[in-house]
Coordinates of C-alpha atoms in Angstrom, one line a residue:
Chain P
M252 CA 0.6 -0.3 0.1
T253 CA 1.1 3.6 -0.8
E254 CA 1.1 5.9 2.4
P255 CA -2.0 7.9 1.3
F256 CA -1.2 11.4 3.2
E257 CA 1.4 11.9 -0.2
T258 CA 1.0 15.6 -1.6
I259 CA 0.8 14.8 -4.7
S260 CA 3.9 17.1 -5.5
S261 CA 5.5 14.5 -3.7
L262 CA 3.1 12.3 -5.9
A263 CA 5.0 13.6 -9.4
K264 CA 8.0 12.5 -8.3
Q265 CA 7.5 9.3 -6.3
L266 CA 5.4 8.5 -11.5
D267 CA 8.9 10.6 -12.4
A268 CA 11.0 8.2 -10.6
G269 CA 9.3 4.8 -11.2
R270 CA 8.9 4.0 -7.8
V271 CA 4.8 3.7 -8.1
S272 CA 2.5 4.0 -11.1
S273 CA -0.6 5.6 -11.2
R274 CA -2.3 2.6 -11.1
E275 CA -1.5 1.4 -8.1
L276 CA -2.4 4.9 -6.5
V277 CA -5.7 4.7 -7.7
E278 CA -6.3 0.7 -6.3
D279 CA -4.6 1.8 -3.2
A280 CA -7.4 4.3 -3.6
I281 CA -10.4 2.9 -3.8
A282 CA -8.8 0.3 -1.8
R283 CA -8.5 2.5 1.1
T284 CA -11.8 4.4 0.8
E285 CA -14.3 1.3 -0.2
T286 CA -12.8 0.9 3.8
L287 CA -13.2 3.6 5.6
N288 CA -16.0 5.3 3.3
S289 CA -18.6 3.4 5.9
A290 CA -17.8 5.5 8.7
L291 CA -16.9 9.2 7.2
N292 CA -19.8 9.3 3.8
A293 CA -17.9 11.5 1.6
V294 CA -18.0 9.4 -0.8
I295 CA -21.3 9.7 -3.2
A296 CA -20.8 8.0 -6.0
L297 CA -16.8 6.4 -6.8
D298 CA -16.3 5.3 -10.5
K299 CA -14.1 1.9 -10.2
P300 CA -13.9 1.1 -14.1
G301 CA -13.1 5.6 -15.5
A302 CA -10.7 5.9 -12.8
L303 CA -9.0 2.7 -13.5
A304 CA -8.5 2.7 -17.3
A305 CA -8.2 7.5 -16.6
A306 CA -4.9 5.2 -14.2
D307 CA -4.1 3.2 -16.9
K308 CA -4.3 5.7 -19.6
A309 CA -2.0 7.9 -17.1
D310 CA 0.9 4.9 -17.2
K311 CA 1.2 4.8 -21.0
A312 CA 0.9 8.9 -21.7
R313 CA 3.9 8.3 -19.3
A314 CA 5.7 5.7 -20.1
D315 CA 5.1 7.8 -23.6
G316 CA 6.6 10.8 -22.6
S317 CA 4.8 12.6 -21.3
T318 CA 5.1 14.8 -18.4
S319 CA 3.3 17.0 -16.0
P320 CA 2.7 17.4 -12.3
L321 CA -1.0 16.5 -11.3
L322 CA -0.8 13.5 -14.7
G323 CA -2.0 9.8 -13.0
V324 CA -2.2 11.3 -9.3
P325 CA -5.6 10.5 -8.0
M326 CA -8.9 12.4 -7.0
L327 CA -11.9 13.4 -6.0
H328 CA -15.3 15.6 -7.1
K329 CA -17.4 17.5 -5.5
D330 CA -20.4 16.0 -6.7
I331 CA -21.1 19.9 -8.1
F332 CA -19.0 19.6 -11.0
C333 CA -21.3 17.7 -14.3
T334 CA -18.8 14.3 -15.1
R335 CA -20.1 12.6 -18.2
G336 CA -21.9 9.3 -17.2
V337 CA -20.7 9.7 -14.0
Q338 CA -23.9 10.5 -11.2
T339 CA -24.4 14.4 -9.9
S340 CA -26.9 14.9 -8.0
C341 CA -25.9 17.9 -6.3
A342 CA -26.3 15.6 -2.9
S343 CA -30.3 15.9 -3.9
K344 CA -32.6 14.0 -4.3
M345 CA -33.2 15.6 -6.6
L346 CA -31.2 14.8 -9.6
A347 CA -30.0 11.4 -7.2
D348 CA -30.0 10.1 -11.1
F349 CA -29.0 12.2 -12.8
V350 CA -26.4 11.7 -15.5
P351 CA -24.5 14.1 -17.0
P352 CA -23.8 13.9 -20.7
Y353 CA -21.3 16.3 -20.7
D354 CA -18.6 16.9 -18.0
A355 CA -18.3 20.7 -16.7
T356 CA -15.3 22.8 -17.7
V357 CA -13.5 22.3 -14.2
V358 CA -13.8 18.4 -14.9
K359 CA -12.3 18.5 -18.8
K360 CA -9.4 20.5 -17.3
L361 CA -8.1 18.5 -14.5
D362 CA -8.8 14.9 -17.1
A363 CA -6.6 17.0 -19.7
A364 CA -3.5 17.4 -17.1
G365 CA -4.2 14.2 -16.4
M366 CA -5.4 13.5 -13.1
V367 CA -8.1 9.8 -12.3
S368 CA -10.9 10.6 -11.1
L369 CA -12.1 8.2 -8.4
G370 CA -15.5 9.8 -8.4
K371 CA -18.0 12.1 -6.2
C372 CA -17.9 13.8 -2.6
N373 CA -21.1 14.2 -0.6
M374 CA -21.9 17.6 0.2
D375 CA -24.8 19.5 1.6
E376 CA -27.5 19.5 -0.9
F377 CA -27.1 22.3 -3.4
A378 CA -24.7 23.2 -1.0
M379 CA -26.5 25.0 1.0
G380 CA -25.2 24.7 4.1
S381 CA -22.2 25.2 6.6
S382 CA -21.9 21.0 8.2
N383 CA -22.0 18.6 5.1
E384 CA -26.2 18.0 7.3
T385 CA -28.3 19.2 4.7
S386 CA -27.2 15.8 2.1
F387 CA -30.1 13.6 0.9
F388 CA -27.3 10.6 1.4
G389 CA -26.6 11.5 5.0
A390 CA -24.3 13.9 6.5
V391 CA -20.6 13.1 6.5
K392 CA -18.7 12.6 9.7
N393 CA -15.3 14.8 10.4
P394 CA -12.1 12.7 10.7
W395 CA -10.7 14.8 12.7
D396 CA -13.6 12.8 15.8
L397 CA -16.6 10.7 14.0
N398 CA -19.6 12.5 16.0
R399 CA -19.0 15.4 14.8
V400 CA -19.0 18.4 11.2
P401 CA -16.9 18.4 8.9
G402 CA -18.1 21.9 7.7
G403 CA -20.2 22.4 4.6
S404 CA -21.1 23.2 2.0
S405 CA -17.5 21.2 0.4
G406 CA -17.1 18.7 3.7
G407 CA -17.2 15.3 1.8
S408 CA -14.3 16.6 0.2
A409 CA -12.9 17.9 2.8
A410 CA -13.3 15.2 4.7
A411 CA -12.5 11.8 1.9
V412 CA -9.0 14.6 2.2
A413 CA -8.1 15.1 5.2
A414 CA -8.8 10.7 5.4
G415 CA -5.9 10.0 2.7
L416 CA -8.8 8.6 0.7
A417 CA -6.3 11.5 -2.6
P418 CA -4.8 13.9 -2.0
L419 CA -7.8 16.7 -3.3
A420 CA -10.7 17.1 -3.6
T421 CA -12.4 20.1 -5.9
G422 CA -14.6 22.3 -4.2
T423 CA -16.9 25.5 -5.0
D424 CA -17.1 28.8 -2.0
T425 CA -20.5 30.7 -2.9
G426 CA -20.5 31.6 1.1
G427 CA -17.3 30.2 2.4
S428 CA -17.6 26.3 0.8
I429 CA -14.5 25.7 0.7
R430 CA -11.9 27.5 3.7
Q431 CA -14.7 26.6 6.2
P432 CA -14.8 22.6 6.1
A433 CA -10.6 22.6 5.3
A434 CA -10.5 25.0 8.2
L435 CA -12.8 21.9 10.5
C436 CA -10.8 19.7 8.7
G437 CA -7.3 20.5 9.3
I438 CA -6.2 20.6 4.9
T439 CA -5.5 23.9 2.3
G440 CA -9.1 25.2 0.6
L441 CA -8.6 27.9 -2.0
K442 CA -11.6 29.7 -3.3
P443 CA -9.9 32.3 -5.9
T444 CA -11.6 35.7 -7.2
Y445 CA -15.2 35.3 -9.0
G446 CA -14.3 34.8 -13.0
R447 CA -11.1 32.9 -12.3
V448 CA -12.6 29.3 -12.9
S449 CA -14.6 28.4 -15.2
R450 CA -18.4 27.4 -13.9
Y451 CA -19.5 25.5 -16.6
G452 CA -21.3 22.5 -15.9
M453 CA -21.4 23.8 -11.8
I454 CA -24.5 22.8 -10.5
A455 CA -25.2 26.6 -9.7
F456 CA -26.8 28.0 -6.5
A457 CA -25.4 32.0 -6.4
S458 CA -24.5 32.6 -9.6
S459 CA -22.7 35.6 -9.0
M460 CA -20.6 34.4 -5.6
D461 CA -20.1 30.4 -6.5
Q462 CA -16.9 29.1 -6.8
A463 CA -14.7 26.0 -7.1
G464 CA -11.5 25.8 -6.3
P465 CA -9.2 23.4 -4.9
M466 CA -8.7 21.5 -1.6
A467 CA -5.7 19.8 -1.4
R468 CA -2.9 18.7 2.0
T469 CA -0.8 22.0 1.3
A470 CA -0.4 25.3 -0.7
E471 CA 2.0 23.7 -3.7
D472 CA -0.5 21.5 -4.5
C473 CA -2.9 23.4 -4.5
A474 CA -1.0 26.5 -6.3
L475 CA -0.3 22.7 -9.0
V476 CA -3.8 22.8 -9.5
L477 CA -4.9 26.1 -10.0
N478 CA -2.5 26.2 -12.8
A479 CA -4.5 24.0 -14.4
M480 CA -8.4 25.0 -13.1
A481 CA -8.0 28.3 -14.6
G482 CA -8.6 30.5 -17.1
H483 CA -10.4 31.4 -19.8
D484 CA -13.6 29.3 -20.2
P485 CA -16.3 30.8 -23.4
L486 CA -18.9 28.6 -22.4
D487 CA -19.3 31.0 -19.1
S488 CA -19.5 34.6 -19.3
T489 CA -18.3 35.7 -16.3
C490 CA -15.3 33.5 -16.8
A491 CA -12.7 36.8 -16.5
D492 CA -10.0 36.2 -20.3
I493 CA -7.7 37.2 -17.9
S494 CA -4.1 35.2 -18.5
V495 CA -3.5 32.8 -15.7
P496 CA 0.6 32.6 -13.7
D497 CA 2.5 30.4 -13.0
Y498 CA 0.9 30.7 -9.8
S499 CA 3.7 27.7 -8.7
A500 CA 6.1 30.1 -10.0
G501 CA 6.3 32.9 -6.7
L502 CA 6.2 30.1 -3.9
E503 CA 9.9 30.0 -2.6
Q504 CA 9.9 34.0 -2.4
S505 CA 10.3 36.0 1.3
I506 CA 7.2 36.9 2.3
E507 CA 9.6 40.0 4.3
G508 CA 8.1 43.7 4.4
L509 CA 4.2 41.8 3.7
R510 CA 1.9 44.5 4.6
V511 CA -1.0 42.3 6.2
G512 CA -3.8 43.6 7.6
I513 CA -5.4 42.2 10.7
P514 CA -9.1 43.0 11.5
K515 CA -9.9 43.6 14.8
E516 CA -13.9 42.8 13.7
F517 CA -12.8 38.6 13.4
F518 CA -11.9 38.8 17.4
S519 CA -15.0 39.4 18.5
S520 CA -17.9 38.8 20.4
H521 CA -18.6 35.8 17.6
L522 CA -14.4 34.3 17.4
N523 CA -14.1 30.5 20.2
D524 CA -11.6 32.0 22.7
G525 CA -9.1 29.1 21.2
V526 CA -9.7 29.5 17.9
A527 CA -8.4 33.7 18.7
A528 CA -5.1 32.1 20.2
T529 CA -4.6 29.7 17.3
V530 CA -4.5 32.8 14.6
T531 CA -3.1 35.4 16.4
A532 CA -0.5 32.6 16.8
A533 CA -0.2 31.6 13.3
I534 CA -0.2 35.5 12.4
K535 CA 2.8 36.0 14.9
E536 CA 4.3 33.0 12.4
L537 CA 4.1 35.2 10.0
E538 CA 4.9 38.8 11.4
A539 CA 8.6 36.1 12.3
A540 CA 8.5 35.4 8.2
G541 CA 9.1 39.4 8.5
A542 CA 5.3 40.3 7.9
V543 CA 4.5 43.3 8.7
I544 CA 0.6 43.1 10.9
V545 CA -1.0 45.8 10.1
D546 CA -4.1 46.9 12.1
V547 CA -7.3 47.7 10.4
S548 CA -11.8 47.2 9.9
L549 CA -14.3 46.2 8.4
P550 CA -16.8 47.9 9.8
S551 CA -19.8 46.3 8.3
T552 CA -18.4 42.6 8.8
D553 CA -21.8 41.4 10.8
L554 CA -23.7 43.3 8.3
G555 CA -22.5 40.2 5.6
V556 CA -24.3 37.7 6.8
S557 CA -27.7 39.7 6.4
T558 CA -26.4 40.0 2.7
Y559 CA -25.1 37.4 1.9
Y560 CA -28.3 35.9 3.8
V561 CA -30.9 37.6 1.2
I562 CA -28.8 37.1 -2.1
A563 CA -27.7 34.4 -1.6
P564 CA -31.3 32.8 -1.7
A565 CA -33.0 34.9 -4.4
E566 CA -30.1 34.0 -6.3
A567 CA -30.6 30.5 -5.7
S568 CA -35.2 30.9 -6.2
A569 CA -34.4 32.0 -9.2
N570 CA -31.5 29.3 -10.3
L571 CA -33.6 25.9 -8.4
S572 CA -36.7 27.1 -10.4
R573 CA -35.4 25.3 -13.2
Y574 CA -36.2 21.7 -11.4
D575 CA -40.3 21.2 -12.9
G576 CA -39.8 17.0 -12.7
V577 CA -39.6 17.7 -16.8
R578 CA -36.8 17.6 -18.8
Y579 CA -34.6 16.0 -15.7
G580 CA -33.9 15.1 -12.2
Y581 CA -36.9 14.1 -9.6
R582 CA -40.4 13.5 -10.6
C583 CA -43.2 13.2 -7.9
D584 CA -46.2 10.0 -8.7
N585 CA -49.0 10.7 -11.3
P586 CA -49.5 13.6 -11.2
S587 CA -52.9 15.3 -12.0
D588 CA -51.9 17.9 -14.2
L589 CA -49.2 19.6 -14.7
Q590 CA -49.3 22.0 -11.9
D591 CA -49.7 19.5 -9.8
L592 CA -46.4 17.9 -10.8
Y593 CA -44.7 21.3 -10.8
L594 CA -45.4 21.4 -6.9
R595 CA -45.2 17.7 -5.6
S596 CA -41.9 16.9 -7.6
R597 CA -41.0 20.4 -5.7
T598 CA -42.1 19.4 -2.6
E599 CA -41.0 15.9 -2.8
G600 CA -37.3 16.5 -4.0
F601 CA -35.8 19.5 -2.4
G602 CA -34.5 19.1 1.3
E603 CA -36.5 21.3 3.9
E604 CA -32.5 23.4 4.4
V605 CA -32.8 23.3 0.2
K606 CA -36.9 24.8 0.6
R607 CA -36.2 27.4 3.2
R608 CA -34.4 29.4 1.2
I609 CA -35.8 29.0 -1.6
L610 CA -38.8 30.6 0.3
I611 CA -36.3 32.9 1.3
G612 CA -35.4 34.1 -1.9
T613 CA -39.4 34.3 -3.6
F614 CA -40.1 36.3 -0.8
T615 CA -37.2 38.9 -1.7
L616 CA -37.7 39.1 -5.1
S617 CA -41.2 39.4 -5.6
A618 CA -42.1 43.1 -5.6
A619 CA -43.2 44.1 -2.5
S620 CA -40.4 43.5 -0.5
Y621 CA -38.2 43.4 -3.7
D622 CA -36.2 47.3 -2.7
Q623 CA -36.2 46.5 0.8
Y624 CA -34.5 43.6 1.6
F625 CA -32.7 42.5 -2.7
M626 CA -32.2 45.7 -3.2
K627 CA -30.3 47.3 0.0
A628 CA -28.1 43.6 -0.4
Q629 CA -27.4 44.0 -3.4
Q630 CA -26.6 48.1 -1.9
V631 CA -24.8 46.8 1.5
R632 CA -22.7 44.9 -0.5
R633 CA -21.1 47.0 -2.4
L634 CA -19.9 49.1 0.5
I635 CA -18.6 46.3 1.8
A636 CA -16.3 45.4 -1.3
D637 CA -15.1 48.8 -1.1
E638 CA -14.5 48.2 2.4
Y639 CA -12.2 45.3 1.4
E640 CA -11.3 47.5 -1.5
S641 CA -9.8 50.2 0.4
V642 CA -8.2 48.2 2.9
L643 CA -6.3 45.8 0.3
N644 CA -4.7 49.5 -1.0
D645 CA -3.2 49.6 2.0
V646 CA -2.5 46.1 3.0
D647 CA -1.3 43.5 1.0
V648 CA -3.6 40.9 2.1
I649 CA -5.7 39.6 5.1
A650 CA -5.2 37.6 7.6
G651 CA -7.5 36.2 10.8
P652 CA -9.8 32.7 11.3
S653 CA -11.9 30.9 8.3
A654 CA -13.9 29.9 10.8
P655 CA -15.8 31.2 14.1
N656 CA -15.5 27.6 16.3
T657 CA -13.8 24.3 15.7
A658 CA -16.1 21.3 14.0
F659 CA -19.2 21.6 16.3
V660 CA -20.7 17.8 17.0
L661 CA -23.4 16.7 14.4
N662 CA -27.1 16.7 14.6
D663 CA -26.0 20.1 17.8
G664 CA -30.2 21.2 17.9
S665 CA -28.8 23.9 20.3
K666 CA -27.7 26.0 16.8
S667 CA -30.8 27.8 15.5
I668 CA -31.3 28.8 11.8
T669 CA -29.1 32.0 12.2
D670 CA -26.5 31.5 14.3
M671 CA -26.5 27.9 11.3
Y672 CA -25.4 30.8 8.8
M673 CA -23.1 33.4 11.9
E674 CA -20.5 30.1 10.3
D675 CA -19.9 32.0 7.8
V676 CA -19.3 35.4 9.1
F677 CA -15.9 36.1 8.0
T678 CA -15.5 34.2 4.9
I679 CA -19.1 35.7 3.1
G680 CA -16.9 39.5 3.2
A681 CA -14.9 37.4 0.7
N682 CA -18.0 35.9 -2.3
L683 CA -19.9 39.2 -1.6
A684 CA -16.7 40.9 -2.6
G685 CA -15.5 38.6 -5.0
L686 CA -12.0 38.4 -3.2
P687 CA -9.8 35.5 -3.6
A688 CA -9.4 33.5 0.3
I689 CA -7.5 30.8 1.3
S690 CA -7.5 28.3 5.0
V691 CA -4.9 26.8 5.7
P692 CA -4.0 24.5 8.8
A693 CA -3.0 27.1 11.7
G694 CA -3.1 24.9 14.7
L695 CA -5.5 22.3 17.0
V696 CA -7.9 22.9 19.5
D697 CA -8.7 20.5 21.7
G698 CA -7.2 18.6 19.1
L699 CA -8.9 19.7 16.8
P700 CA -8.2 21.7 13.3
V701 CA -8.4 25.9 13.1
G702 CA -7.6 27.1 9.6
M703 CA -6.1 30.8 9.0
Q704 CA -7.7 33.0 6.7
L705 CA -6.0 34.9 4.1
I706 CA -7.7 37.5 1.6
G707 CA -5.8 39.2 -2.0
S708 CA -6.9 41.7 -4.0
R709 CA -8.5 40.2 -6.9
F710 CA -6.4 37.9 -9.1
G711 CA -3.8 37.8 -6.9
E712 CA -3.3 34.4 -5.8
A713 CA -0.4 33.8 -6.1
Q714 CA 0.5 35.8 -3.2
L715 CA -2.7 34.7 -1.1
L716 CA -0.1 30.8 -2.2
N717 CA 2.7 32.4 -1.7
I718 CA 2.6 33.1 2.1
A719 CA 0.6 30.3 2.6
H720 CA 3.7 28.3 1.3
Q721 CA 5.6 30.6 3.1
F722 CA 3.2 29.8 6.6
Q723 CA 3.9 25.5 5.2
R724 CA 6.9 25.6 5.0
R725 CA 7.7 27.2 8.8
T726 CA 4.7 25.6 10.5
D727 CA 3.2 21.2 10.4
W728 CA -0.7 21.3 10.7
H729 CA -1.0 21.1 7.1
S730 CA 0.6 17.8 8.1
L731 CA -2.0 16.8 10.5
T732 CA -2.7 13.6 10.0
P733 CA -6.4 12.5 12.4
D734 CA -6.3 8.8 14.3
L735 CA -8.1 6.0 11.2
E736 CA -6.5 3.7 13.2
G737 CA -8.8 1.7 14.8
L738 CA -12.1 2.5 11.7
T739 CA -7.9 0.9 8.9
G740 CA -7.6 -2.2 11.7
Chain D
M144 CA -43.3 39.9 11.1
T145 CA -45.1 37.4 7.9
D146 CA -48.1 35.8 8.7
A147 CA -49.0 32.1 7.7
A148 CA -50.7 33.5 4.7
T149 CA -48.0 34.9 3.2
V150 CA -45.7 32.0 4.1
R151 CA -48.1 30.2 2.4
D152 CA -48.4 32.6 -0.6
V153 CA -45.2 32.5 -2.0
A154 CA -44.5 29.1 -1.1
A155 CA -47.5 28.9 -3.7
L156 CA -45.3 31.2 -6.5
A157 CA -42.1 28.7 -6.0
R158 CA -44.4 26.1 -6.5
L159 CA -44.0 24.4 -3.0
A160 CA -46.6 22.5 -0.8
I161 CA -46.6 23.6 2.8
S162 CA -48.7 20.9 5.2
D163 CA -50.7 22.6 7.9
Q164 CA -48.7 20.7 10.4
D165 CA -45.8 22.8 9.4
I166 CA -47.0 25.9 8.9
E167 CA -45.8 27.2 12.2
N168 CA -43.5 26.3 12.4
A169 CA -42.0 27.2 8.3
T170 CA -43.4 30.7 9.6
A171 CA -41.6 30.9 12.9
E172 CA -38.2 30.2 10.6
F173 CA -39.2 32.2 8.0
N174 CA -39.7 35.4 10.4
Q175 CA -36.6 34.1 12.5
T176 CA -34.3 34.4 9.0
L177 CA -36.1 38.5 8.4
A178 CA -35.2 39.0 11.6
L179 CA -31.5 38.5 10.5
F180 CA -32.3 40.8 7.2
D181 CA -33.4 43.7 9.8
A182 CA -29.7 44.7 10.7
L183 CA -29.3 45.8 7.0
S184 CA -31.4 48.9 7.7
S185 CA -28.8 50.3 9.7
A186 CA -26.3 50.2 6.6
D187 CA -26.6 54.2 5.4
T188 CA -26.8 53.0 1.4
T189 CA -27.9 56.7 0.7
D190 CA -26.4 56.8 -3.4
V191 CA -25.2 53.8 -3.2
A192 CA -25.0 51.9 -6.5
P193 CA -26.5 48.4 -6.0
M194 CA -23.6 45.6 -7.3
I195 CA -25.1 42.8 -9.5
N196 CA -21.7 41.1 -9.8
P197 CA -18.3 41.7 -8.8
L198 CA -16.5 41.9 -11.7
D199 CA -18.3 45.0 -12.1
S200 CA -17.9 45.0 -15.5
A201 CA -20.7 43.7 -18.7
Q202 CA -20.6 40.3 -20.0
R203 CA -18.7 38.6 -22.5
L204 CA -20.4 38.2 -25.9
R205 CA -19.5 35.6 -28.4
V206 CA -20.5 35.3 -31.6
D207 CA -23.7 34.6 -32.4
S208 CA -22.8 31.6 -34.3
V209 CA -25.4 28.1 -33.3
E210 CA -22.6 25.2 -31.9
T211 CA -23.7 22.2 -30.9
L212 CA -22.0 21.8 -27.0
V213 CA -24.4 19.0 -26.1
D214 CA -25.9 15.7 -27.3
R215 CA -30.0 15.1 -27.2
A216 CA -30.4 11.5 -26.6
G217 CA -27.9 12.1 -23.4
L218 CA -30.2 15.1 -22.6
M219 CA -33.6 12.8 -23.6
Q220 CA -31.5 9.9 -21.4
N221 CA -32.7 12.0 -18.1
A222 CA -36.2 12.9 -18.8
P223 CA -38.7 11.7 -16.4
A224 CA -41.4 10.9 -19.4
S225 CA -40.7 11.4 -22.9
E226 CA -41.2 10.7 -26.8
E227 CA -39.0 10.1 -29.4
D228 CA -37.8 13.3 -28.8
Y229 CA -40.5 15.2 -26.4
F230 CA -40.7 15.3 -21.9
L231 CA -44.6 14.0 -21.4
V232 CA -45.8 16.4 -19.2
P233 CA -50.1 15.7 -18.5
R234 CA -52.2 15.9 -20.9
V235 CA -52.6 20.6 -20.6
L236 CA -55.2 20.7 -23.1
D237 CA -58.2 18.4 -23.0

């Protein structure tokens, strides 16, 4: 068996040296997934024949002289990305039997780079959630403590990487859905700038904020993968036509003299004391590496939650209107007429959190509420984006916690709906403003991972990855792995 | 505060049904979420332009040419009910 917690860059060297084949890696990853997944529920579709065929193809390409840092490396896709011929459910009953006849651009690009997709990861239904408890296929368990959530909505992706099922999983981030689960599972997750990565074939939640990104063990691996994922796509009109730099090239640059802004609002009453202490220590590590720490203010941080939870459900209510039981997706039994078909297919096909958000979104978009809620939220969104822009004119990046708490227990009845929404308080701003942000492992509190978030300027992924990599050269929090001995035997 | 009748009206617009058993809880949750939005009124947005999209630029237009992106048969395979190349729905006209 190969070592399950290897990074992509390490595997690439081993593949290059002929010490291991892609087929061996993929067989081991499948075996590990089959052993661990009954406890984790991180993977909801395993494509063994497809993965083994792709592995053999990669091995042949390497034998024929192809070299690519991603060639033959196994990975998993969040089940929000359309994969030709492979179930794409968005963790919803609505799409439980949906098999796309095409690939998302992200899937195509990673295939073209030679990565081997093992299958699809569990997630919150239609990416709506911060705990991965809203999945139609059941909650994902956090590998660090199986009684706790992995975060969400890319919780299956985060748990899979943390448990060593694959060195990479794709994720999507609309309000923190890459960074928060990355933080809670002790891995590295990057949300690129809005428009950096194509959204084509990525099932839509809130189209003005959705963005795909890599979830891996290290910033170095995220850079390798972003090199392949990013770039212009004529099939997504919001995908920026801006050249893609080599994100790996600048990783070793010194961060001496870089200005890192610490918003006082990120260290507010929302923040758990242990998380605060851990992230403060991580920031001191950046200072020790030569960064200049600057106190800054983002006064509208709390307003971000209200703003996001108006805009995202409004966009979702429009996007999810396509699920009507006619062309694809769930259809109710024996509809009496067309209206009955729409009503019962949607009522039976969507889960509770999805329906809750569609209701709120439909309400805020209705004529009577539009100005009070939707238009107002769009205006506040600009105020928030302007605050970030102003701060980022003074500092190179913003640093703080990725999430206010460590992983909370599953089925925590003490959390109200709005308590759950507050879990996103530190991540939402980057989505509203369209900025890139990364979460890196920063330590443990009571044995549970904590993430430090770095937020950069638009299309400033290279700088974020450079700082994250330099942090990871000085620390080993990203190398810690959960104890799964009891599950693997 | 929004009442149950309004929540039912909104649900009807969204083509979602809420049972009599669930309406009280759904209305309470609805109001709990709306209460979260009250904070927005504290922001002075006088003369602030709404931000629809973070890139804030006009969407790119592509050449207006016909392209076939996906195969029709593959799409039809996902239809809950179909006949030939058509989606079947309950009879609309008698």
